């Protein structure tokens, strides 16, 4: 019940924070007084502030909608009034022109039909109806086509562009709109027009063709807009002052609610001793933290003026304690990587310590390029230098993941710079940083893109890969081949070492039952495939063979009995491949059988 109350108060505080953010305000971070506030009084106060703020928002929303409607109405009166004025001026000019011509040319040759039309009784003229309003500009062309089709062209539509975007009364968004006026004849056409206006979200407003009334309506609407503007500004000022009052106490209230909620959440995990009428808590803690916990309990009893002190007693149990590793902002990311695969048992060696070196180093063996490494380091240093600012902000998923692993990426960048210097690769370009290459052309015909035609003309390059080796072409560019093979060797060695360490952990700290059944098949399967590939890499390096290791590994499974030909690196290779093939196959079958 208490947790639910604290949750409701936390919701109100989040609502206040959102409102302050919309208003461009931020909670005050300065220290405030009033730590003696009661939780019950705070609950009542937060409820009253929420109700007042909701009422202010509702009134402001209603006033803003009315203001937007009046503003659109004023635009309709102005634009449609301009259309009627121009139409009446044009009709008056035509009437004067006709009367002038009729008085001059009173002969038998005058157009009788036109004279009959102009002298017809005005009471017999058909009066057209009209609908006026605003329509979103992006829908105006479609709006016009639908009107034409629905009425079969028996309407006249006139549109005028509104220069500035206007706030839509319904959505509250600023939209570019056009003022329209539609002339029609008959109730049937009117009903169709009204339905089409509703479908296109066109806001309709009443209009009169009387010029005197038009001027009067514009005057009235302008007066109401001025009054509403004053009222809205006063409401916004009151809302801003209320949010400022909340902002001064927001952090204090948030901290108090958070503390109370954590207290009740902790109390729910305690059990009640009915005989002694007290609460009992059982848990695990590090040995070094025992004195700290006792001091905290004594300080809490003193601060709360409790008549009964808290008792801290160490219990003896046969249960296996949970694993706990102390971490900091540097080691926490490495520990999370290890824990993602599995948490070590109690008193087992923590793999996270070794991962601080092995993980970035294995990455750098594959990534090694000191140009890319510098770029990665600079990006990481930006996160590290501004970590205080970023830690207090809500970041996106990708940025938050990058920020959380900033120290891992920093180590990866440093190792990449180191291995990049060994590989002598800067954005895939070699440099003679530590001296000239040991190789040179025997004659002018040899190319710099290959090692063919080169001879050793000076001492061995002092550090890392000689720049001339970048032009080597065997299976792949030399450096890519070196990176891949080094990664395979180191990765296989690490996996074998991990299996062996897991075996000894299980033997000395765990259950000895089925240890061999668990670990021997893993070693067999790993080394029958990747271990054999590592052996081939080492033999090829030692012998200088041109064998294609890709074909060796592929045809080891597709055609294990075929002749190896030029891909044979040592005597008995074919027999060894068949043996490893059946060992790996047998191991997989043994795992499939329950």
PDB file of C-alpha atoms in Angstrom, residues 152-335:
ATOM      1  CA  UNK A 152     -20.300  17.506 -61.692  1.00  0.00           C
ATOM      2  CA  UNK A 153     -18.811  20.946 -61.991  1.00  0.00           C
ATOM      3  CA  UNK A 154     -21.902  22.775 -60.696  1.00  0.00           C
ATOM      4  CA  UNK A 155     -19.950  24.775 -58.098  1.00  0.00           C
ATOM      5  CA  UNK A 156     -17.564  27.697 -58.226  1.00  0.00           C
ATOM      6  CA  UNK A 157     -14.524  27.510 -55.920  1.00  0.00           C
ATOM      7  CA  UNK A 158     -12.277  30.440 -55.104  1.00  0.00           C
ATOM      8  CA  UNK A 159      -9.119  30.020 -52.961  1.00  0.00           C
ATOM      9  CA  UNK A 160      -6.749  32.546 -51.418  1.00  0.00           C
ATOM     10  CA  UNK A 161      -3.334  31.668 -49.947  1.00  0.00           C
ATOM     11  CA  UNK A 162      -2.626  32.522 -46.297  1.00  0.00           C
ATOM     12  CA  UNK A 163       0.988  33.689 -46.178  1.00  0.00           C
ATOM     13  CA  UNK A 164       1.919  32.552 -42.654  1.00  0.00           C
ATOM     14  CA  UNK A 165       1.127  29.144 -41.091  1.00  0.00           C
ATOM     15  CA  UNK A 166      -1.828  29.183 -38.686  1.00  0.00           C
ATOM     16  CA  UNK A 167      -2.456  27.077 -35.591  1.00  0.00           C
ATOM     17  CA  UNK A 168      -5.129  24.475 -36.274  1.00  0.00           C
ATOM     18  CA  UNK A 169      -7.792  24.567 -33.516  1.00  0.00           C
ATOM     19  CA  UNK A 170      -8.202  20.780 -33.527  1.00  0.00           C
ATOM     20  CA  UNK A 171      -4.623  19.484 -33.619  1.00  0.00           C
ATOM     21  CA  UNK A 172      -2.826  22.522 -32.203  1.00  0.00           C
ATOM     22  CA  UNK A 173      -0.125  22.291 -34.894  1.00  0.00           C
ATOM     23  CA  UNK A 174       0.961  25.063 -37.212  1.00  0.00           C
ATOM     24  CA  UNK A 175      -0.289  24.287 -40.722  1.00  0.00           C
ATOM     25  CA  UNK A 176      -0.151  26.158 -44.001  1.00  0.00           C
ATOM     26  CA  UNK A 177      -3.741  26.748 -45.161  1.00  0.00           C
ATOM     27  CA  UNK A 178      -5.827  28.342 -47.884  1.00  0.00           C
ATOM     28  CA  UNK A 179      -9.031  30.339 -47.425  1.00  0.00           C
ATOM     29  CA  UNK A 180     -11.783  29.038 -49.706  1.00  0.00           C
ATOM     30  CA  UNK A 181     -15.303  30.098 -50.666  1.00  0.00           C
ATOM     31  CA  UNK A 182     -17.615  27.772 -52.590  1.00  0.00           C
ATOM     32  CA  UNK A 183     -20.732  28.959 -54.450  1.00  0.00           C
ATOM     33  CA  UNK A 184     -23.484  26.425 -55.052  1.00  0.00           C
ATOM     34  CA  UNK A 185     -27.142  26.132 -55.948  1.00  0.00           C
ATOM     35  CA  UNK A 186     -29.544  23.818 -54.141  1.00  0.00           C
ATOM     36  CA  UNK A 187     -29.610  21.950 -50.834  1.00  0.00           C
ATOM     37  CA  UNK A 188     -28.357  18.724 -52.393  1.00  0.00           C
ATOM     38  CA  UNK A 189     -25.122  20.378 -53.513  1.00  0.00           C
ATOM     39  CA  UNK A 190     -24.781  22.006 -50.094  1.00  0.00           C
ATOM     40  CA  UNK A 191     -24.961  18.655 -48.268  1.00  0.00           C
ATOM     41  CA  UNK A 192     -22.278  17.194 -50.527  1.00  0.00           C
ATOM     42  CA  UNK A 193     -20.031  20.194 -49.946  1.00  0.00           C
ATOM     43  CA  UNK A 194     -20.398  19.974 -46.154  1.00  0.00           C
ATOM     44  CA  UNK A 195     -19.515  16.258 -46.127  1.00  0.00           C
ATOM     45  CA  UNK A 196     -16.449  16.848 -48.290  1.00  0.00           C
ATOM     46  CA  UNK A 197     -15.317  19.664 -45.977  1.00  0.00           C
ATOM     47  CA  UNK A 198     -15.565  17.346 -42.958  1.00  0.00           C
ATOM     48  CA  UNK A 199     -13.640  14.613 -44.783  1.00  0.00           C
ATOM     49  CA  UNK A 200     -10.760  16.973 -45.637  1.00  0.00           C
ATOM     50  CA  UNK A 201     -10.587  18.583 -42.193  1.00  0.00           C
ATOM     51  CA  UNK A 202     -11.661  21.956 -43.554  1.00  0.00           C
ATOM     52  CA  UNK A 203     -12.818  24.346 -40.845  1.00  0.00           C
ATOM     53  CA  UNK A 204     -15.986  26.219 -41.938  1.00  0.00           C
ATOM     54  CA  UNK A 205     -16.938  29.678 -40.714  1.00  0.00           C
ATOM     55  CA  UNK A 206     -20.082  31.801 -41.359  1.00  0.00           C
ATOM     56  CA  UNK A 207     -19.825  34.743 -43.736  1.00  0.00           C
ATOM     57  CA  UNK A 208     -22.118  37.460 -45.067  1.00  0.00           C
ATOM     58  CA  UNK A 209     -22.037  39.301 -48.384  1.00  0.00           C
ATOM     59  CA  UNK A 210     -23.119  42.549 -46.701  1.00  0.00           C
ATOM     60  CA  UNK A 211     -20.107  44.883 -46.634  1.00  0.00           C
ATOM     61  CA  UNK A 212     -21.324  46.747 -43.576  1.00  0.00           C
ATOM     62  CA  UNK A 213     -21.796  43.575 -41.563  1.00  0.00           C
ATOM     63  CA  UNK A 214     -18.419  42.285 -42.736  1.00  0.00           C
ATOM     64  CA  UNK A 215     -16.646  45.323 -41.306  1.00  0.00           C
ATOM     65  CA  UNK A 216     -18.629  45.039 -38.065  1.00  0.00           C
ATOM     66  CA  UNK A 217     -17.768  41.328 -37.708  1.00  0.00           C
ATOM     67  CA  UNK A 218     -14.058  41.969 -38.313  1.00  0.00           C
ATOM     68  CA  UNK A 219     -14.101  44.661 -35.625  1.00  0.00           C
ATOM     69  CA  UNK A 220     -15.823  42.352 -33.122  1.00  0.00           C
ATOM     70  CA  UNK A 221     -13.470  39.444 -33.845  1.00  0.00           C
ATOM     71  CA  UNK A 222     -10.390  41.679 -33.492  1.00  0.00           C
ATOM     72  CA  UNK A 223     -11.655  42.897 -30.103  1.00  0.00           C
ATOM     73  CA  UNK A 224     -12.247  39.352 -28.868  1.00  0.00           C
ATOM     74  CA  UNK A 225      -8.768  38.321 -30.053  1.00  0.00           C
ATOM     75  CA  UNK A 226      -7.182  41.136 -28.032  1.00  0.00           C
ATOM     76  CA  UNK A 227      -9.130  40.153 -24.917  1.00  0.00           C
ATOM     77  CA  UNK A 228      -8.255  36.470 -25.338  1.00  0.00           C
ATOM     78  CA  UNK A 229      -4.576  37.312 -25.827  1.00  0.00           C
ATOM     79  CA  UNK A 230      -4.504  39.181 -22.521  1.00  0.00           C
ATOM     80  CA  UNK A 231      -6.288  36.302 -20.754  1.00  0.00           C
ATOM     81  CA  UNK A 232      -3.952  33.660 -22.255  1.00  0.00           C
ATOM     82  CA  UNK A 233      -0.845  35.627 -21.283  1.00  0.00           C
ATOM     83  CA  UNK A 234      -2.118  35.973 -17.720  1.00  0.00           C
ATOM     84  CA  UNK A 235      -2.803  32.215 -17.556  1.00  0.00           C
ATOM     85  CA  UNK A 236       0.664  31.384 -18.894  1.00  0.00           C
ATOM     86  CA  UNK A 237       2.248  33.738 -16.371  1.00  0.00           C
ATOM     87  CA  UNK A 238       0.347  32.070 -13.530  1.00  0.00           C
ATOM     88  CA  UNK A 239       1.348  28.624 -14.838  1.00  0.00           C
ATOM     89  CA  UNK A 240       4.997  29.659 -15.089  1.00  0.00           C
ATOM     90  CA  UNK A 241       5.039  31.012 -11.528  1.00  0.00           C
ATOM     91  CA  UNK A 242       3.440  27.797 -10.246  1.00  0.00           C
ATOM     92  CA  UNK A 243       6.026  25.660 -12.063  1.00  0.00           C
ATOM     93  CA  UNK A 244       8.841  27.796 -10.659  1.00  0.00           C
ATOM     94  CA  UNK A 245       7.532  27.197  -7.137  1.00  0.00           C
ATOM     95  CA  UNK A 246       7.425  23.456  -7.870  1.00  0.00           C
ATOM     96  CA  UNK A 247      10.910  23.567  -9.410  1.00  0.00           C
ATOM     97  CA  UNK A 248      12.478  24.955  -6.224  1.00  0.00           C
ATOM     98  CA  UNK A 249      11.266  21.942  -4.221  1.00  0.00           C
ATOM     99  CA  UNK A 250      11.154  19.261  -6.929  1.00  0.00           C
ATOM    100  CA  UNK A 251      14.558  17.668  -6.224  1.00  0.00           C
ATOM    101  CA  UNK A 252      13.880  17.586  -2.477  1.00  0.00           C
ATOM    102  CA  UNK A 253      10.466  15.990  -2.978  1.00  0.00           C
ATOM    103  CA  UNK A 254      11.846  13.501  -5.494  1.00  0.00           C
ATOM    104  CA  UNK A 255      14.623  12.444  -3.102  1.00  0.00           C
ATOM    105  CA  UNK A 256      12.171  12.077  -0.207  1.00  0.00           C
ATOM    106  CA  UNK A 257       9.743   9.933  -2.229  1.00  0.00           C
ATOM    107  CA  UNK A 258      12.605   7.814  -3.578  1.00  0.00           C
ATOM    108  CA  UNK A 259      13.923   7.203  -0.058  1.00  0.00           C
ATOM    109  CA  UNK A 260      10.498   6.311   1.302  1.00  0.00           C
ATOM    110  CA  UNK A 261       9.830   3.925  -1.571  1.00  0.00           C
ATOM    111  CA  UNK A 262      13.179   2.189  -1.122  1.00  0.00           C
ATOM    112  CA  UNK A 263      12.543   1.891   2.625  1.00  0.00           C
ATOM    113  CA  UNK A 264       9.165   0.219   2.158  1.00  0.00           C
ATOM    114  CA  UNK A 265      10.558  -1.963  -0.614  1.00  0.00           C
ATOM    115  CA  UNK A 266      13.300  -3.141   1.755  1.00  0.00           C
ATOM    116  CA  UNK A 267      10.837  -3.670   4.604  1.00  0.00           C
ATOM    117  CA  UNK A 268       8.777  -5.943   2.361  1.00  0.00           C
ATOM    118  CA  UNK A 269      11.783  -8.269   2.125  1.00  0.00           C
ATOM    119  CA  UNK A 270      12.024  -8.572   5.910  1.00  0.00           C
ATOM    120  CA  UNK A 271      10.251 -11.215   7.969  1.00  0.00           C
ATOM    121  CA  UNK A 272       8.391 -10.645  11.239  1.00  0.00           C
ATOM    122  CA  UNK A 273       9.469 -12.402  14.415  1.00  0.00           C
ATOM    123  CA  UNK A 274       6.140 -12.765  16.257  1.00  0.00           C
ATOM    124  CA  UNK A 275       7.706 -13.814  19.563  1.00  0.00           C
ATOM    125  CA  UNK A 276      10.065 -10.851  19.840  1.00  0.00           C
ATOM    126  CA  UNK A 277       7.882  -8.420  17.858  1.00  0.00           C
ATOM    127  CA  UNK A 278      10.656  -7.286  15.584  1.00  0.00           C
ATOM    128  CA  UNK A 279      11.680  -7.448  11.960  1.00  0.00           C
ATOM    129  CA  UNK A 280      14.391  -9.853  10.862  1.00  0.00           C
ATOM    130  CA  UNK A 281      16.470  -9.455   7.710  1.00  0.00           C
ATOM    131  CA  UNK A 282      18.780 -12.105   6.299  1.00  0.00           C
ATOM    132  CA  UNK A 283      21.188 -11.533   3.454  1.00  0.00           C
ATOM    133  CA  UNK A 284      24.724 -11.710   2.158  1.00  0.00           C
ATOM    134  CA  UNK A 285      27.388  -9.041   2.425  1.00  0.00           C
ATOM    135  CA  UNK A 286      31.124  -8.884   1.745  1.00  0.00           C
ATOM    136  CA  UNK A 287      33.290  -9.458   4.799  1.00  0.00           C
ATOM    137  CA  UNK A 288      34.992  -6.086   4.464  1.00  0.00           C
ATOM    138  CA  UNK A 289      31.572  -4.347   4.599  1.00  0.00           C
ATOM    139  CA  UNK A 290      30.532  -5.771   8.004  1.00  0.00           C
ATOM    140  CA  UNK A 291      31.856  -2.835  10.028  1.00  0.00           C
ATOM    141  CA  UNK A 292      30.371  -0.350   7.585  1.00  0.00           C
ATOM    142  CA  UNK A 293      26.931  -1.959   7.930  1.00  0.00           C
ATOM    143  CA  UNK A 294      27.120  -1.920  11.740  1.00  0.00           C
ATOM    144  CA  UNK A 295      28.091   1.753  11.770  1.00  0.00           C
ATOM    145  CA  UNK A 296      25.258   2.598   9.369  1.00  0.00           C
ATOM    146  CA  UNK A 297      22.722   0.768  11.555  1.00  0.00           C
ATOM    147  CA  UNK A 298      23.915   2.534  14.695  1.00  0.00           C
ATOM    148  CA  UNK A 299      23.807   5.917  12.976  1.00  0.00           C
ATOM    149  CA  UNK A 300      20.262   5.217  11.702  1.00  0.00           C
ATOM    150  CA  UNK A 301      19.085   4.253  15.203  1.00  0.00           C
ATOM    151  CA  UNK A 302      20.557   7.441  16.629  1.00  0.00           C
ATOM    152  CA  UNK A 303      19.107   9.701  13.922  1.00  0.00           C
ATOM    153  CA  UNK A 304      15.628   8.196  14.271  1.00  0.00           C
ATOM    154  CA  UNK A 305      15.765   8.349  18.133  1.00  0.00           C
ATOM    155  CA  UNK A 306      14.825   4.675  18.230  1.00  0.00           C
ATOM    156  CA  UNK A 307      14.461   3.126  21.679  1.00  0.00           C
ATOM    157  CA  UNK A 308      15.505  -0.279  20.343  1.00  0.00           C
ATOM    158  CA  UNK A 309      18.815  -0.581  18.554  1.00  0.00           C
ATOM    159  CA  UNK A 310      19.480  -2.714  15.515  1.00  0.00           C
ATOM    160  CA  UNK A 311      21.356  -5.988  16.070  1.00  0.00           C
ATOM    161  CA  UNK A 312      23.861  -7.231  13.469  1.00  0.00           C
ATOM    162  CA  UNK A 313      24.815 -10.887  13.768  1.00  0.00           C
ATOM    163  CA  UNK A 314      26.822 -13.150  11.448  1.00  0.00           C
ATOM    164  CA  UNK A 315      25.037 -16.436  10.704  1.00  0.00           C
ATOM    165  CA  UNK A 316      26.684 -19.732   9.883  1.00  0.00           C
ATOM    166  CA  UNK A 317      25.221 -21.509   6.867  1.00  0.00           C
ATOM    167  CA  UNK A 318      26.090 -24.283   4.443  1.00  0.00           C
ATOM    168  CA  UNK A 319      24.594 -22.465   1.470  1.00  0.00           C
ATOM    169  CA  UNK A 320      26.972 -21.371  -1.239  1.00  0.00           C
ATOM    170  CA  UNK A 321      27.334 -17.571  -1.153  1.00  0.00           C
ATOM    171  CA  UNK A 322      26.479 -15.587  -4.268  1.00  0.00           C
ATOM    172  CA  UNK A 323      29.284 -14.322  -6.447  1.00  0.00           C
ATOM    173  CA  UNK A 324      30.258 -10.700  -5.953  1.00  0.00           C
ATOM    174  CA  UNK A 325      33.011  -8.858  -7.763  1.00  0.00           C
ATOM    175  CA  UNK A 326      33.927  -5.297  -6.833  1.00  0.00           C
ATOM    176  CA  UNK A 327      34.022  -3.118  -9.923  1.00  0.00           C
ATOM    177  CA  UNK A 328      34.526   0.515 -10.790  1.00  0.00           C
ATOM    178  CA  UNK A 329      33.694   2.600 -13.853  1.00  0.00           C
ATOM    179  CA  UNK A 330      36.734   1.170 -15.646  1.00  0.00           C
ATOM    180  CA  UNK A 331      36.264  -2.540 -14.903  1.00  0.00           C
ATOM    181  CA  UNK A 332      32.433  -2.689 -14.859  1.00  0.00           C
ATOM    182  CA  UNK A 333      32.097  -2.922 -18.661  1.00  0.00           C
ATOM    183  CA  UNK A 334      34.618  -5.781 -18.852  1.00  0.00           C
ATOM    184  CA  UNK A 335      32.781  -7.583 -16.043  1.00  0.00           C
TER     185      UNK A 335
END
